[in-house]
Amino acid sequence: MEKILVIGNKPYHNLTMNTLIDEFENNCRCNLIIVSPQYNTGTKFSKLALCNHAMEVLHITPLDRQEFIKFYNEDAYPVDIKYLGEFWDFFQENKHKYSEIFHSPISSASKWNQMLASYGCPHRITKVPRSGMSVIFENLAKQKKVFVINFSLYDTVRIGWGGTYPDDYDENQTCHSKDDEINILFWLHNHGYVDATLCMLEDTEVPTLKCENIQPTAEGISLLQKIYGKIEIKE
């Protein structure tokens, strides 16, 4: 079965991730991720999944650099203007390297819920699915073995490339339902549809897995030991 690594938008600053990410030949990155060892995101280009607004301003009706930064700087949460500019530069120079740049339409949620029903999963997507969740289901539908990394499983404050949300930001009050999606991801991992072991990594110099709601798979542990040698497991 073909493997694919779905890479979320959570940055790591202390744990070196480049070799781990590059261990997979096929990946799909979600949204505004600069592909560079400098940003601890590996080097390999495969696919890029964009949310609806990123798809619009980067690919369908592209904005220039200044307008792109302005577009995201008008949001209610603080943005990293320097990073947004660097991403725009990176994207213009490297977009041809992706094998595919795509966006899953909002209507896909009904299809994903049908798949969940067929699996026997009690959870459902109740709002607009985030890019990472749609990418997971896109690849499950293609019968691929899905690994996920750089997804926030336990973080109370949302941190992503391009901006850090305030402490009182509640994503469940937006058009997305973080809690539903995390519960779905836990269920998919626990029932062998997805391997979320790599999302359990804490951002510490010593590779440490936080085991809460899910346990690491044997394949996930083997991969981490191959890359890092010794790993710690926190129950």
mmCIF file of N, CA and C in Angstrom, residues 39-103:
data_model
loop_
_atom_site.group_PDB
_atom_site.id
_atom_site.type_symbol
_atom_site.label_atom_id
_atom_site.label_comp_id
_atom_site.label_asym_id
_atom_site.label_seq_id
_atom_site.Cartn_x
_atom_site.Cartn_y
_atom_site.Cartn_z
ATOM 1 N N TYR A 39 13.242 26.115 8.059
ATOM 2 C CA TYR A 39 11.980 26.165 8.793
ATOM 3 C C TYR A 39 11.611 24.810 9.390
ATOM 4 N N ASN A 40 12.527 23.860 9.318
ATOM 5 C CA ASN A 40 12.326 22.561 9.954
ATOM 6 C C ASN A 40 11.161 21.799 9.331
ATOM 7 N N THR A 41 11.016 21.943 8.014
ATOM 8 C CA THR A 41 9.871 21.346 7.315
ATOM 9 C C THR A 41 10.286 20.373 6.214
ATOM 10 N N GLY A 42 11.561 19.962 6.194
ATOM 11 C CA GLY A 42 12.008 19.031 5.178
ATOM 12 C C GLY A 42 12.299 19.705 3.848
ATOM 13 N N THR A 43 12.525 18.894 2.829
ATOM 14 C CA THR A 43 12.936 19.426 1.526
ATOM 15 C C THR A 43 12.097 18.928 0.355
ATOM 16 N N LYS A 44 11.282 17.903 0.557
ATOM 17 C CA LYS A 44 10.622 17.248 -0.569
ATOM 18 C C LYS A 44 9.290 17.909 -0.926
ATOM 19 N N PHE A 45 9.092 18.096 -2.223
ATOM 20 C CA PHE A 45 7.843 18.639 -2.757
ATOM 21 C C PHE A 45 7.001 17.505 -3.319
ATOM 22 N N SER A 46 5.733 17.476 -2.929
ATOM 23 C CA SER A 46 4.774 16.569 -3.569
ATOM 24 C C SER A 46 3.519 17.373 -3.888
ATOM 25 N N LYS A 47 2.539 17.317 -2.998
ATOM 26 C CA LYS A 47 1.286 18.037 -3.236
ATOM 27 C C LYS A 47 1.108 19.144 -2.203
ATOM 28 N N LEU A 48 0.278 20.134 -2.571
ATOM 29 C CA LEU A 48 -0.049 21.229 -1.677
ATOM 30 C C LEU A 48 -1.566 21.389 -1.635
ATOM 31 N N ALA A 49 -2.132 21.295 -0.434
ATOM 32 C CA ALA A 49 -3.559 21.505 -0.241
ATOM 33 C C ALA A 49 -3.778 22.885 0.370
ATOM 34 N N LEU A 50 -4.616 23.678 -0.244
ATOM 35 C CA LEU A 50 -4.883 25.027 0.233
ATOM 36 C C LEU A 50 -6.337 25.149 0.670
ATOM 37 N N CYS A 51 -6.563 25.934 1.724
ATOM 38 C CA CYS A 51 -7.939 26.238 2.114
ATOM 39 C C CYS A 51 -8.553 27.149 1.058
ATOM 40 N N ASN A 52 -9.843 27.415 1.161
ATOM 41 C CA ASN A 52 -10.513 28.132 0.073
ATOM 42 C C ASN A 52 -9.960 29.543 -0.143
ATOM 43 N N HIS A 53 -9.655 30.274 0.949
ATOM 44 C CA HIS A 53 -9.160 31.643 0.741
ATOM 45 C C HIS A 53 -7.718 31.649 0.248
ATOM 46 N N ALA A 54 -6.884 30.708 0.723
ATOM 47 C CA ALA A 54 -5.505 30.637 0.230
ATOM 48 C C ALA A 54 -5.480 30.230 -1.237
ATOM 49 N N MET A 55 -6.361 29.312 -1.614
ATOM 50 C CA MET A 55 -6.451 28.899 -3.014
ATOM 51 C C MET A 55 -6.820 30.087 -3.898
ATOM 52 N N GLU A 56 -7.729 30.909 -3.410
ATOM 53 C CA GLU A 56 -8.189 32.061 -4.183
ATOM 54 C C GLU A 56 -7.074 33.086 -4.370
ATOM 55 N N VAL A 57 -6.391 33.463 -3.276
ATOM 56 C CA VAL A 57 -5.443 34.583 -3.350
ATOM 57 C C VAL A 57 -4.056 34.169 -3.834
ATOM 58 N N LEU A 58 -3.786 32.851 -3.846
ATOM 59 C CA LEU A 58 -2.482 32.383 -4.315
ATOM 60 C C LEU A 58 -2.532 31.763 -5.703
ATOM 61 N N HIS A 59 -3.664 31.148 -6.053
ATOM 62 C CA HIS A 59 -3.649 30.293 -7.243
ATOM 63 C C HIS A 59 -4.716 30.652 -8.272
ATOM 64 N N ILE A 60 -5.920 30.963 -7.820
ATOM 65 C CA ILE A 60 -7.001 31.232 -8.773
ATOM 66 C C ILE A 60 -6.942 32.671 -9.269
ATOM 67 N N THR A 61 -6.977 33.604 -8.339
ATOM 68 C CA THR A 61 -6.842 35.026 -8.671
ATOM 69 C C THR A 61 -5.708 35.586 -7.815
ATOM 70 N N PRO A 62 -4.470 35.342 -8.207
ATOM 71 C CA PRO A 62 -3.330 35.653 -7.331
ATOM 72 C C PRO A 62 -3.205 37.147 -7.007
ATOM 73 N N LEU A 63 -2.920 37.408 -5.745
ATOM 74 C CA LEU A 63 -2.633 38.763 -5.302
ATOM 75 C C LEU A 63 -1.133 39.018 -5.375
ATOM 76 N N ASP A 64 -0.748 40.273 -5.525
ATOM 77 C CA ASP A 64 0.676 40.577 -5.452
ATOM 78 C C ASP A 64 1.114 40.514 -3.984
ATOM 79 N N ARG A 65 2.402 40.666 -3.756
ATOM 80 C CA ARG A 65 2.968 40.465 -2.426
ATOM 81 C C ARG A 65 2.322 41.369 -1.383
ATOM 82 N N GLN A 66 2.193 42.636 -1.687
ATOM 83 C CA GLN A 66 1.639 43.596 -0.740
ATOM 84 C C GLN A 66 0.177 43.297 -0.428
ATOM 85 N N GLU A 67 -0.599 42.986 -1.469
ATOM 86 C CA GLU A 67 -2.011 42.704 -1.272
ATOM 87 C C GLU A 67 -2.209 41.385 -0.525
ATOM 88 N N PHE A 68 -1.334 40.424 -0.768
ATOM 89 C CA PHE A 68 -1.408 39.133 -0.068
ATOM 90 C C PHE A 68 -1.220 39.338 1.433
ATOM 91 N N ILE A 69 -0.199 40.104 1.810
ATOM 92 C CA ILE A 69 0.052 40.373 3.227
ATOM 93 C C ILE A 69 -1.113 41.155 3.823
ATOM 94 N N LYS A 70 -1.607 42.138 3.075
ATOM 95 C CA LYS A 70 -2.726 42.941 3.556
ATOM 96 C C LYS A 70 -3.968 42.081 3.774
ATOM 97 N N PHE A 71 -4.200 41.137 2.877
ATOM 98 C CA PHE A 71 -5.372 40.268 2.979
ATOM 99 C C PHE A 71 -5.387 39.522 4.305
ATOM 100 N N TYR A 72 -4.250 38.947 4.688
ATOM 101 C CA TYR A 72 -4.197 38.184 5.931
ATOM 102 C C TYR A 72 -4.003 39.073 7.153
ATOM 103 N N ASN A 73 -3.468 40.257 6.965
ATOM 104 C CA ASN A 73 -3.253 41.162 8.090
ATOM 105 C C ASN A 73 -4.545 41.814 8.557
ATOM 106 N N GLU A 74 -5.611 41.631 7.801
ATOM 107 C CA GLU A 74 -6.899 42.195 8.183
ATOM 108 C C GLU A 74 -7.703 41.254 9.078
ATOM 109 N N ASP A 75 -7.149 40.055 9.347
ATOM 110 C CA ASP A 75 -7.829 39.129 10.244
ATOM 111 C C ASP A 75 -7.784 39.656 11.674
ATOM 112 N N ALA A 76 -8.586 39.055 12.522
ATOM 113 C CA ALA A 76 -8.703 39.534 13.902
ATOM 114 C C ALA A 76 -7.552 39.083 14.797
ATOM 115 N N TYR A 77 -6.751 38.119 14.343
ATOM 116 C CA TYR A 77 -5.664 37.627 15.183
ATOM 117 C C TYR A 77 -4.323 38.120 14.643
ATOM 118 N N PRO A 78 -3.286 38.192 15.510
ATOM 119 C CA PRO A 78 -1.986 38.708 15.075
ATOM 120 C C PRO A 78 -1.350 37.804 14.014
ATOM 121 N N VAL A 79 -0.785 38.415 12.986
ATOM 122 C CA VAL A 79 -0.113 37.652 11.946
ATOM 123 C C VAL A 79 1.370 37.997 11.938
ATOM 124 N N ASP A 80 2.146 37.095 11.386
ATOM 125 C CA ASP A 80 3.587 37.298 11.239
ATOM 126 C C ASP A 80 3.813 37.855 9.830
ATOM 127 N N ILE A 81 3.886 39.175 9.737
ATOM 128 C CA ILE A 81 4.005 39.822 8.428
ATOM 129 C C ILE A 81 5.282 39.395 7.720
ATOM 130 N N LYS A 82 6.363 39.260 8.468
ATOM 131 C CA LYS A 82 7.639 38.843 7.876
ATOM 132 C C LYS A 82 7.508 37.458 7.239
ATOM 133 N N TYR A 83 6.886 36.522 7.968
ATOM 134 C CA TYR A 83 6.728 35.172 7.428
ATOM 135 C C TYR A 83 5.819 35.171 6.208
ATOM 136 N N LEU A 84 4.727 35.925 6.255
ATOM 137 C CA LEU A 84 3.812 35.959 5.112
ATOM 138 C C LEU A 84 4.520 36.438 3.849
ATOM 139 N N GLY A 85 5.370 37.460 3.995
ATOM 140 C CA GLY A 85 6.139 37.937 2.852
ATOM 141 C C GLY A 85 7.101 36.889 2.340
ATOM 142 N N GLU A 86 7.751 36.193 3.283
ATOM 143 C CA GLU A 86 8.691 35.139 2.892
ATOM 144 C C GLU A 86 7.961 33.988 2.213
ATOM 145 N N PHE A 87 6.758 33.667 2.701
ATOM 146 C CA PHE A 87 6.005 32.594 2.055
ATOM 147 C C PHE A 87 5.607 32.997 0.643
ATOM 148 N N TRP A 88 5.137 34.224 0.460
ATOM 149 C CA TRP A 88 4.744 34.677 -0.877
ATOM 150 C C TRP A 88 5.928 34.552 -1.830
ATOM 151 N N ASP A 89 7.104 34.993 -1.407
ATOM 152 C CA ASP A 89 8.306 34.885 -2.237
ATOM 153 C C ASP A 89 8.611 33.428 -2.555
ATOM 154 N N PHE A 90 8.553 32.585 -1.519
ATOM 155 C CA PHE A 90 8.824 31.156 -1.689
ATOM 156 C C PHE A 90 7.850 30.534 -2.678
ATOM 157 N N PHE A 91 6.565 30.854 -2.542
ATOM 158 C CA PHE A 91 5.556 30.237 -3.387
ATOM 159 C C PHE A 91 5.741 30.624 -4.845
ATOM 160 N N GLN A 92 6.033 31.881 -5.098
ATOM 161 C CA GLN A 92 6.227 32.318 -6.483
ATOM 162 C C GLN A 92 7.409 31.601 -7.133
ATOM 163 N N GLU A 93 8.432 31.355 -6.346
ATOM 164 C CA GLU A 93 9.652 30.741 -6.884
ATOM 165 C C GLU A 93 9.530 29.226 -7.022
ATOM 166 N N ASN A 94 8.681 28.607 -6.209
ATOM 167 C CA ASN A 94 8.681 27.142 -6.130
ATOM 168 C C ASN A 94 7.362 26.461 -6.481
ATOM 169 N N LYS A 95 6.327 27.203 -6.812
ATOM 170 C CA LYS A 95 5.027 26.572 -7.031
ATOM 171 C C LYS A 95 5.051 25.532 -8.148
ATOM 172 N N HIS A 96 5.952 25.690 -9.088
ATOM 173 C CA HIS A 96 6.041 24.725 -10.187
ATOM 174 C C HIS A 96 6.567 23.360 -9.730
ATOM 175 N N LYS A 97 7.125 23.292 -8.530
ATOM 176 C CA LYS A 97 7.705 22.045 -8.038
ATOM 177 C C LYS A 97 6.655 21.086 -7.473
ATOM 178 N N TYR A 98 5.470 21.607 -7.153
ATOM 179 C CA TYR A 98 4.419 20.734 -6.630
ATOM 180 C C TYR A 98 3.803 19.925 -7.766
ATOM 181 N N SER A 99 3.550 18.671 -7.496
ATOM 182 C CA SER A 99 2.889 17.849 -8.515
ATOM 183 C C SER A 99 1.417 18.217 -8.650
ATOM 184 N N GLU A 100 0.851 18.796 -7.570
ATOM 185 C CA GLU A 100 -0.548 19.220 -7.617
ATOM 186 C C GLU A 100 -0.785 20.263 -6.528
ATOM 187 N N ILE A 101 -1.541 21.293 -6.876
ATOM 188 C CA ILE A 101 -2.026 22.276 -5.912
ATOM 189 C C ILE A 101 -3.545 22.221 -5.985
ATOM 190 N N PHE A 102 -4.207 21.940 -4.866
ATOM 191 C CA PHE A 102 -5.646 21.703 -4.939
ATOM 192 C C PHE A 102 -6.359 22.203 -3.687
ATOM 193 N N HIS A 103 -7.670 22.234 -3.794
ATOM 194 C CA HIS A 103 -8.538 22.593 -2.673
ATOM 195 C C HIS A 103 -9.734 21.661 -2.689
#
